[in-house]
Every structure is written in structure tokens, then in C-alpha cells.
Amino acid sequence: MELKYLQTFAAVVEEGSFTKAARKLGYTQSTITFQMDQLEEELSARLFEKIGRNMMLTKAGESLIPYVRQVLDAVEQLSCFENDLAGCRGDLRVGVGETLLCYKTAPAVREFCRRAPETRLFLRSMNCYDIRDALLNGSLDLGVFYEDIGTGTAGLTTVPIGTFPLVLAASPQVKERFPDFITPGQDLPVPFVINETACVFRQIFERYLQERSITLGYTVELWSIPTIKNLVKSGMGITCLPRFAVQEELDSGELAEIPTEMSHSSITAVCAWHKNKWVSPAMELFAGLMSGK
């Protein structure tokens, strides 16, 4: 069995299609198809099936994933057996929550690139649940995210990065109009400007609103934290974010904090990896830089 077939299989799983895997690997799509046909023949198992216009993993294909990950991890370990960061020429795939990517990772990334120049670092902005799932299925090496997603981190090794307070923020003008988010039973005609529904701090604040029976006008859902802040600074509505993401605007007076009585008023960030994954020197370095060790 050729190693490149397993590498191609992993690329198809990670990218979600033959076409995207071909683009990533620099192959033609026919080459991807040929290699997967050969792998299926050698394993005597159907790994993919066509549903509509998409190629989907079969049960056998899903069962193969952890075995392929083990093989590719072993190959990576062999390539780094000297424990020499300068000689580690593999890839490091890291998923990061957007607020953490925007405001907390830059120093670690700069130092990592300085100390491991031959490692190819791939950073992806992702929500916490997708990072967790990608770590568990092996499509990410490391994840930097908020662990406040219940028991979903079982199966992962986590290293704490820090615990950060949340803040309800608005422009000073909006705060003057809507200063009370504590009194229960209010109907406040102000927009909530926030990230997608899987955003951890959005979920925390929405639970708080439900507990207080406070209703808002409507929700403006955006994917960009800087865009969210710009809209809120312009008087568009309110937002709930980690304090570090809005500290500069709070200090300058562009934003103002609105008091709440949220019992869950802080979130904990971690750097994590699959508990069964071999920790390469590059992974160890990046996790250490993120956790300050």
C-alpha cells in the first residue's frame, strides 16, 4: 500500500471533496480518483459513495480515518526523530477562535515562525465546536479555543491559556438610552450585534437574557469581530465580547460597558490536541508559546 494513497485520503477528508484535495495536493482530479480507487481495491472496501454531486464517506471510510491518522503521525514522528526544530519540515495545522486569533495569538505566531522556520504553519479561524470536532477527527493538529462548550472536550489534552472576563458593550449614546440590562422582564428595542449561533459568548449572553426574561429588538449576525465592533461603535446596537477584544475602545471612550449580573461572566481559553496524537516538537513549541510556558 502506497503512503501517498493514505495522504490523499486524508486530504480528501480534510478538504471535503476530491476537487479541493486535488487543488491542495497539486494533482488533477483524475489522479485523486485513481488513487482512491486503488486504495479501495487494496482494502477491498468502498470508502466513498456519490450522493448527488458530492462524494461522501461510507461507514468503512469513516472507520479508516483513525488508522490513517496513526500512520501519518508515525511518518511525521520519523521525520522529526532528532527532536530538532530546525530540521522539522512538516506542516502544523492550527484552528483558532476568531477573537483569540485577532487579539491573542500574534506574539506566539511570530516567535514560532522565528524558532521553527522550516515548519509550515497553517492557521484557520474557526468556531470552538468545529475546532473540537476537527481535533477529534484528526484534521487539525492543535486547537486554540474556549473550553466552555460543556463535556465536548473529552478525548482532548488541554493546556490552559487564560481566563478572560466578558463585557456587554455599546456606544456611549446607546448605553445612555439602554443602561439597564439587570431588571427582569424588559423588552429592549436594541439590536444584538454578534457572531454566529455557535459563538460561545453569544450563547452565554443569550442564556442570561432568557434567565432574566429580557428580549431584544433583533440580532445582527456577522462573522468578523472587527466589523461587529465598528457597527457597535457607530451606535448600531450592543455586543457581548471578551474584554480583551474591546479594551482599547473602552479605554478610548468609543465603547462603554453596560453592567450585567451574568453568573457565567468569564471564559477559559485552552490550547488542545487529541489525547492519542503524538506531540511533535512543533506542536510542543506552539502550545508552549500560547500557554506562556
mmCIF file of C-alpha atoms in Angstrom:
data_model
loop_
_atom_site.group_PDB
_atom_site.id
_atom_site.type_symbol
_atom_site.label_atom_id
_atom_site.label_comp_id
_atom_site.label_asym_id
_atom_site.label_seq_id
_atom_site.Cartn_x
_atom_site.Cartn_y
_atom_site.Cartn_z
ATOM 1 C CA MET A 1 0.000 0.000 0.000
ATOM 2 C CA GLU A 2 1.492 3.333 -1.032
ATOM 3 C CA LEU A 3 1.803 6.068 1.562
ATOM 4 C CA LYS A 4 0.674 8.686 -0.934
ATOM 5 C CA TYR A 5 -2.717 6.978 -1.168
ATOM 6 C CA LEU A 6 -3.202 7.453 2.581
ATOM 7 C CA GLN A 7 -2.026 11.063 2.338
ATOM 8 C CA THR A 8 -4.507 11.667 -0.468
ATOM 9 C CA PHE A 9 -7.305 10.015 1.529
ATOM 10 C CA ALA A 10 -6.510 12.315 4.485
ATOM 11 C CA ALA A 11 -6.554 15.362 2.178
ATOM 12 C CA VAL A 12 -9.969 14.386 0.797
ATOM 13 C CA VAL A 13 -11.333 14.025 4.337
ATOM 14 C CA GLU A 14 -9.850 17.353 5.441
ATOM 15 C CA GLU A 15 -10.902 19.333 2.360
ATOM 16 C CA GLY A 16 -14.310 17.701 1.947
ATOM 17 C CA SER A 17 -14.087 16.914 -1.770
ATOM 18 C CA PHE A 18 -11.904 15.373 -4.470
ATOM 19 C CA THR A 19 -11.674 18.733 -6.233
ATOM 20 C CA LYS A 20 -10.391 20.640 -3.196
ATOM 21 C CA ALA A 21 -7.988 17.816 -2.321
ATOM 22 C CA ALA A 22 -6.592 17.913 -5.864
ATOM 23 C CA ARG A 23 -6.067 21.660 -5.560
ATOM 24 C CA LYS A 24 -4.318 21.279 -2.208
ATOM 25 C CA LEU A 25 -2.023 18.474 -3.371
ATOM 26 C CA GLY A 26 -1.351 19.839 -6.842
ATOM 27 C CA TYR A 27 -2.903 16.803 -8.533
ATOM 28 C CA THR A 28 -5.521 16.526 -11.222
ATOM 29 C CA GLN A 29 -8.906 15.309 -10.075
ATOM 30 C CA SER A 30 -8.463 12.157 -12.156
ATOM 31 C CA THR A 31 -5.307 11.372 -10.153
ATOM 32 C CA ILE A 32 -7.258 11.679 -6.916
ATOM 33 C CA THR A 33 -9.951 9.383 -8.276
ATOM 34 C CA PHE A 34 -7.374 6.832 -9.447
ATOM 35 C CA GLN A 35 -5.574 6.780 -6.103
ATOM 36 C CA MET A 36 -8.793 6.360 -4.151
ATOM 37 C CA ASP A 37 -9.887 3.557 -6.499
ATOM 38 C CA GLN A 38 -6.544 1.846 -5.860
ATOM 39 C CA LEU A 39 -6.895 2.265 -2.105
ATOM 40 C CA GLU A 40 -10.418 0.808 -2.181
ATOM 41 C CA GLU A 41 -9.170 -2.130 -4.224
ATOM 42 C CA GLU A 42 -6.294 -2.845 -1.833
ATOM 43 C CA LEU A 43 -8.596 -2.657 1.194
ATOM 44 C CA SER A 44 -11.461 -4.488 -0.512
ATOM 45 C CA ALA A 45 -13.815 -1.852 0.837
ATOM 46 C CA ARG A 46 -15.868 1.001 -0.565
ATOM 47 C CA LEU A 47 -14.602 4.221 1.034
ATOM 48 C CA PHE A 48 -16.684 6.812 -0.828
ATOM 49 C CA GLU A 49 -20.128 6.962 -2.364
ATOM 50 C CA LYS A 50 -21.632 9.599 -4.596
ATOM 51 C CA ILE A 51 -24.672 11.359 -3.147
ATOM 52 C CA GLY A 52 -25.998 13.949 -5.561
ATOM 53 C CA ARG A 53 -22.924 15.808 -6.774
ATOM 54 C CA ASN A 54 -20.875 15.100 -3.659
ATOM 55 C CA MET A 55 -18.559 12.235 -2.704
ATOM 56 C CA MET A 56 -19.365 11.147 0.847
ATOM 57 C CA LEU A 57 -17.510 8.812 3.185
ATOM 58 C CA THR A 58 -19.042 5.389 3.723
ATOM 59 C CA LYS A 59 -19.012 3.715 7.142
ATOM 60 C CA ALA A 60 -15.839 1.921 6.068
ATOM 61 C CA GLY A 61 -14.295 5.238 5.073
ATOM 62 C CA GLU A 62 -15.154 6.792 8.433
ATOM 63 C CA SER A 63 -13.678 3.770 10.226
ATOM 64 C CA LEU A 64 -10.449 4.114 8.257
ATOM 65 C CA ILE A 65 -9.762 7.705 9.398
ATOM 66 C CA PRO A 66 -8.120 6.957 12.792
ATOM 67 C CA TYR A 67 -5.864 4.290 11.243
ATOM 68 C CA VAL A 68 -4.709 6.700 8.545
ATOM 69 C CA ARG A 69 -4.037 9.350 11.184
ATOM 70 C CA GLN A 70 -1.897 6.924 13.156
ATOM 71 C CA VAL A 71 0.174 6.070 10.084
ATOM 72 C CA LEU A 72 0.653 9.712 9.084
ATOM 73 C CA ASP A 73 1.508 10.659 12.679
ATOM 74 C CA ALA A 74 4.143 7.913 12.717
ATOM 75 C CA VAL A 75 5.609 9.212 9.447
ATOM 76 C CA GLU A 76 5.714 12.724 10.890
ATOM 77 C CA GLN A 77 7.380 11.408 14.037
ATOM 78 C CA LEU A 78 10.066 9.713 11.955
ATOM 79 C CA SER A 79 10.724 12.960 10.095
ATOM 80 C CA CYS A 80 11.332 14.733 13.411
ATOM 81 C CA PHE A 81 13.074 11.914 15.297
ATOM 82 C CA GLU A 82 16.112 14.060 16.059
ATOM 83 C CA ASN A 83 13.866 16.438 18.018
ATOM 84 C CA ASP A 84 15.450 19.272 16.051
ATOM 85 C CA LEU A 85 13.007 22.091 15.317
ATOM 86 C CA ALA A 86 15.191 23.489 12.575
ATOM 87 C CA GLY A 87 15.002 20.133 10.808
ATOM 88 C CA CYS A 88 11.248 19.688 11.173
ATOM 89 C CA ARG A 89 9.843 20.375 7.747
ATOM 90 C CA GLY A 90 6.291 19.147 8.241
ATOM 91 C CA ASP A 91 3.010 21.024 8.424
ATOM 92 C CA LEU A 92 1.350 22.312 11.579
ATOM 93 C CA ARG A 93 -2.405 22.797 11.257
ATOM 94 C CA VAL A 94 -3.936 25.011 13.942
ATOM 95 C CA GLY A 95 -7.569 26.086 14.324
ATOM 96 C CA VAL A 96 -8.126 29.246 16.371
ATOM 97 C CA GLY A 97 -11.237 31.012 17.647
ATOM 98 C CA GLU A 98 -11.543 34.385 15.913
ATOM 99 C CA THR A 99 -11.223 36.645 18.955
ATOM 100 C CA LEU A 100 -8.170 34.684 20.071
ATOM 101 C CA LEU A 101 -6.714 34.796 16.563
ATOM 102 C CA CYS A 102 -7.255 38.560 16.298
ATOM 103 C CA TYR A 103 -6.024 39.580 19.748
ATOM 104 C CA LYS A 104 -4.047 36.807 21.473
ATOM 105 C CA THR A 105 -2.009 34.715 19.024
ATOM 106 C CA ALA A 106 0.206 37.223 17.181
ATOM 107 C CA PRO A 107 3.168 37.167 19.636
ATOM 108 C CA ALA A 108 3.174 33.350 19.748
ATOM 109 C CA VAL A 109 2.936 33.062 15.959
ATOM 110 C CA ARG A 110 5.797 35.497 15.421
ATOM 111 C CA GLU A 111 8.039 33.646 17.878
ATOM 112 C CA PHE A 112 7.061 30.265 16.445
ATOM 113 C CA CYS A 113 7.985 31.330 12.925
ATOM 114 C CA ARG A 114 11.309 32.653 14.211
ATOM 115 C CA ARG A 115 12.192 29.467 16.095
ATOM 116 C CA ALA A 116 10.772 26.891 13.659
ATOM 117 C CA PRO A 117 11.346 28.452 10.224
ATOM 118 C CA GLU A 118 11.147 25.146 8.357
ATOM 119 C CA THR A 119 7.711 24.236 9.707
ATOM 120 C CA ARG A 120 4.803 25.282 7.507
ATOM 121 C CA LEU A 121 2.168 26.823 9.765
ATOM 122 C CA PHE A 122 -1.470 26.819 8.645
ATOM 123 C CA LEU A 123 -3.837 28.904 10.790
ATOM 124 C CA ARG A 124 -7.635 28.739 10.362
ATOM 125 C CA SER A 125 -10.242 30.933 12.007
ATOM 126 C CA MET A 126 -12.960 28.551 13.255
ATOM 127 C CA ASN A 127 -15.681 28.377 15.883
ATOM 128 C CA CYS A 128 -14.999 26.387 19.025
ATOM 129 C CA TYR A 129 -17.244 23.432 18.194
ATOM 130 C CA ASP A 130 -15.675 22.985 14.751
ATOM 131 C CA ILE A 131 -12.189 23.137 16.289
ATOM 132 C CA ARG A 132 -13.113 20.440 18.801
ATOM 133 C CA ASP A 133 -14.551 18.193 16.077
ATOM 134 C CA ALA A 134 -11.534 18.737 13.816
ATOM 135 C CA LEU A 135 -9.169 17.775 16.638
ATOM 136 C CA LEU A 136 -11.151 14.633 17.351
ATOM 137 C CA ASN A 137 -11.246 13.553 13.681
ATOM 138 C CA GLY A 138 -7.586 14.412 13.167
ATOM 139 C CA SER A 139 -7.901 17.170 10.571
ATOM 140 C CA LEU A 140 -6.208 19.646 12.960
ATOM 141 C CA ASP A 141 -3.030 19.186 14.966
ATOM 142 C CA LEU A 142 -3.783 21.886 17.541
ATOM 143 C CA GLY A 143 -6.755 23.980 18.531
ATOM 144 C CA VAL A 144 -6.843 27.287 20.400
ATOM 145 C CA PHE A 145 -10.375 27.861 21.606
ATOM 146 C CA TYR A 146 -12.696 28.405 24.559
ATOM 147 C CA GLU A 147 -13.362 25.244 26.527
ATOM 148 C CA ASP A 148 -16.782 26.495 27.677
ATOM 149 C CA ILE A 149 -18.564 24.025 25.386
ATOM 150 C CA GLY A 150 -19.642 21.526 28.009
ATOM 151 C CA THR A 151 -18.202 17.999 28.102
ATOM 152 C CA GLY A 152 -17.250 18.133 24.435
ATOM 153 C CA THR A 153 -13.517 18.314 25.227
ATOM 154 C CA ALA A 154 -13.413 14.671 26.360
ATOM 155 C CA GLY A 155 -10.762 12.898 24.307
ATOM 156 C CA LEU A 156 -8.563 16.001 24.158
ATOM 157 C CA THR A 157 -5.490 17.070 26.096
ATOM 158 C CA THR A 158 -5.871 20.737 27.055
ATOM 159 C CA VAL A 159 -3.399 23.322 28.321
ATOM 160 C CA PRO A 160 -4.933 26.492 29.856
ATOM 161 C CA ILE A 161 -4.108 29.796 28.174
ATOM 162 C CA GLY A 162 -6.092 32.108 30.412
ATOM 163 C CA THR A 163 -9.491 33.006 31.817
ATOM 164 C CA PHE A 164 -10.991 36.173 30.407
ATOM 165 C CA PRO A 165 -13.978 38.265 31.549
ATOM 166 C CA LEU A 166 -16.868 39.012 29.214
ATOM 167 C CA VAL A 167 -18.269 42.501 28.804
ATOM 168 C CA LEU A 168 -21.522 43.880 27.423
ATOM 169 C CA ALA A 169 -20.510 46.888 25.331
ATOM 170 C CA ALA A 170 -22.209 49.645 23.356
ATOM 171 C CA SER A 171 -21.514 53.153 22.174
ATOM 172 C CA PRO A 172 -21.888 55.755 24.962
ATOM 173 C CA GLN A 173 -25.065 57.029 23.230
ATOM 174 C CA VAL A 174 -26.662 53.569 23.159
ATOM 175 C CA LYS A 175 -25.677 52.929 26.775
ATOM 176 C CA GLU A 176 -27.390 56.201 27.755
ATOM 177 C CA ARG A 177 -30.614 55.002 26.080
ATOM 178 C CA PHE A 178 -30.397 51.403 27.371
ATOM 179 C CA PRO A 179 -28.408 51.406 30.652
ATOM 180 C CA ASP A 180 -30.365 48.646 32.419
ATOM 181 C CA PHE A 181 -29.737 45.007 31.473
ATOM 182 C CA ILE A 182 -30.359 43.777 35.006
ATOM 183 C CA THR A 183 -34.072 44.390 35.698
ATOM 184 C CA PRO A 184 -36.024 41.280 34.616
ATOM 185 C CA GLY A 185 -38.920 41.282 32.172
ATOM 186 C CA GLN A 186 -37.795 44.105 29.897
ATOM 187 C CA ASP A 187 -38.435 44.456 26.182
ATOM 188 C CA LEU A 188 -35.498 46.475 24.861
ATOM 189 C CA PRO A 189 -35.715 47.586 21.192
ATOM 190 C CA VAL A 190 -31.952 47.440 20.633
ATOM 191 C CA PRO A 191 -30.123 45.133 18.190
ATOM 192 C CA PHE A 192 -27.705 42.469 19.408
ATOM 193 C CA VAL A 193 -24.654 42.511 17.099
ATOM 194 C CA ILE A 194 -22.709 39.293 17.455
ATOM 195 C CA ASN A 195 -21.073 36.301 15.803
ATOM 196 C CA GLU A 196 -22.743 33.087 14.601
ATOM 197 C CA THR A 197 -25.051 30.982 16.800
ATOM 198 C CA ALA A 198 -22.195 28.606 17.746
ATOM 199 C CA CYS A 199 -20.264 31.519 19.301
ATOM 200 C CA VAL A 200 -19.627 30.645 22.969
ATOM 201 C CA PHE A 201 -20.006 34.136 24.416
ATOM 202 C CA ARG A 202 -23.158 34.691 22.349
ATOM 203 C CA GLN A 203 -24.628 31.547 23.917
ATOM 204 C CA ILE A 204 -23.650 32.706 27.412
ATOM 205 C CA PHE A 205 -25.289 36.120 26.983
ATOM 206 C CA GLU A 206 -28.433 34.702 25.351
ATOM 207 C CA ARG A 207 -28.859 32.324 28.300
ATOM 208 C CA TYR A 208 -28.556 35.320 30.611
ATOM 209 C CA LEU A 209 -31.284 37.154 28.673
ATOM 210 C CA GLN A 210 -33.555 34.098 28.917
ATOM 211 C CA GLU A 211 -32.965 33.797 32.654
ATOM 212 C CA ARG A 212 -33.923 37.469 33.069
ATOM 213 C CA SER A 213 -36.798 37.305 30.563
ATOM 214 C CA ILE A 214 -35.212 40.202 28.684
ATOM 215 C CA THR A 215 -35.975 40.428 24.969
ATOM 216 C CA LEU A 216 -34.079 42.497 22.403
ATOM 217 C CA GLY A 217 -35.146 44.018 19.112
ATOM 218 C CA TYR A 218 -33.321 41.652 16.730
ATOM 219 C CA THR A 219 -29.944 40.046 16.097
ATOM 220 C CA VAL A 220 -27.363 41.152 13.538
ATOM 221 C CA GLU A 221 -25.175 38.107 12.871
ATOM 222 C CA LEU A 222 -21.698 38.734 11.467
ATOM 223 C CA TRP A 223 -18.522 36.675 11.075
ATOM 224 C CA SER A 224 -15.972 39.428 11.666
ATOM 225 C CA ILE A 225 -15.183 40.663 15.180
ATOM 226 C CA PRO A 226 -13.711 43.981 13.883
ATOM 227 C CA THR A 227 -16.889 44.554 11.835
ATOM 228 C CA ILE A 228 -19.035 43.828 14.884
ATOM 229 C CA LYS A 229 -17.090 46.403 16.894
ATOM 230 C CA ASN A 230 -17.321 49.013 14.144
ATOM 231 C CA LEU A 231 -21.102 48.657 13.924
ATOM 232 C CA VAL A 232 -21.500 48.876 17.687
ATOM 233 C CA LYS A 233 -19.194 51.924 17.872
ATOM 234 C CA SER A 234 -21.407 53.608 15.277
ATOM 235 C CA GLY A 235 -24.463 53.159 17.522
ATOM 236 C CA MET A 236 -25.906 50.113 15.756
ATOM 237 C CA GLY A 237 -26.597 48.149 18.962
ATOM 238 C CA ILE A 238 -24.900 46.153 21.722
ATOM 239 C CA THR A 239 -22.434 43.277 21.728
ATOM 240 C CA CYS A 240 -21.010 40.805 24.221
ATOM 241 C CA LEU A 241 -17.308 40.005 23.765
ATOM 242 C CA PRO A 242 -14.240 39.092 25.820
ATOM 243 C CA ARG A 243 -12.963 42.239 27.473
ATOM 244 C CA PHE A 244 -9.572 41.979 25.765
ATOM 245 C CA ALA A 245 -11.299 42.292 22.377
ATOM 246 C CA VAL A 246 -12.797 45.694 23.247
ATOM 247 C CA GLN A 247 -10.366 47.024 25.867
ATOM 248 C CA GLU A 248 -8.818 49.581 23.503
ATOM 249 C CA GLU A 249 -12.231 51.000 22.578
ATOM 250 C CA LEU A 250 -13.331 51.065 26.231
ATOM 251 C CA ASP A 251 -10.177 52.969 27.175
ATOM 252 C CA SER A 252 -10.660 55.488 24.355
ATOM 253 C CA GLY A 253 -14.346 56.036 25.143
ATOM 254 C CA GLU A 254 -15.555 54.759 21.770
ATOM 255 C CA LEU A 255 -17.358 51.993 23.637
ATOM 256 C CA ALA A 256 -18.870 51.876 27.117
ATOM 257 C CA GLU A 257 -19.510 48.905 29.373
ATOM 258 C CA ILE A 258 -23.109 48.173 30.380
ATOM 259 C CA PRO A 259 -23.390 46.413 33.776
ATOM 260 C CA THR A 260 -24.933 42.937 33.951
ATOM 261 C CA GLU A 261 -25.292 40.250 36.583
ATOM 262 C CA MET A 262 -24.169 37.314 34.466
ATOM 263 C CA SER A 263 -23.167 34.445 36.759
ATOM 264 C CA HIS A 264 -21.029 32.986 33.963
ATOM 265 C CA SER A 265 -19.127 36.156 33.245
ATOM 266 C CA SER A 266 -15.777 34.771 32.077
ATOM 267 C CA ILE A 267 -14.470 32.173 29.629
ATOM 268 C CA THR A 268 -11.365 29.993 29.658
ATOM 269 C CA ALA A 269 -9.161 29.573 26.604
ATOM 270 C CA VAL A 270 -7.067 26.457 26.034
ATOM 271 C CA CYS A 271 -4.617 25.007 23.558
ATOM 272 C CA ALA A 272 -5.648 21.407 22.830
ATOM 273 C CA TRP A 273 -4.820 18.304 20.810
ATOM 274 C CA HIS A 274 -6.125 14.742 20.508
ATOM 275 C CA LYS A 275 -5.046 12.748 23.545
ATOM 276 C CA ASN A 276 -3.760 9.909 21.345
ATOM 277 C CA LYS A 277 -1.807 12.136 18.974
ATOM 278 C CA TRP A 278 1.972 12.165 19.043
ATOM 279 C CA VAL A 279 3.075 15.635 20.117
ATOM 280 C CA SER A 280 5.665 16.768 17.594
ATOM 281 C CA PRO A 281 8.362 19.290 18.533
ATOM 282 C CA ALA A 282 6.473 21.920 16.509
ATOM 283 C CA MET A 283 3.239 21.206 18.386
ATOM 284 C CA GLU A 284 5.055 21.347 21.711
ATOM 285 C CA LEU A 285 6.651 24.658 20.802
ATOM 286 C CA PHE A 286 3.419 26.288 19.628
ATOM 287 C CA ALA A 287 1.418 25.057 22.639
ATOM 288 C CA GLY A 288 4.160 26.268 24.972
ATOM 289 C CA LEU A 289 4.229 29.701 23.385
ATOM 290 C CA MET A 290 0.442 30.031 23.636
ATOM 291 C CA SER A 291 0.359 28.963 27.277
ATOM 292 C CA GLY A 292 3.392 31.024 28.256
ATOM 293 C CA LYS A 293 5.493 28.012 29.215
#
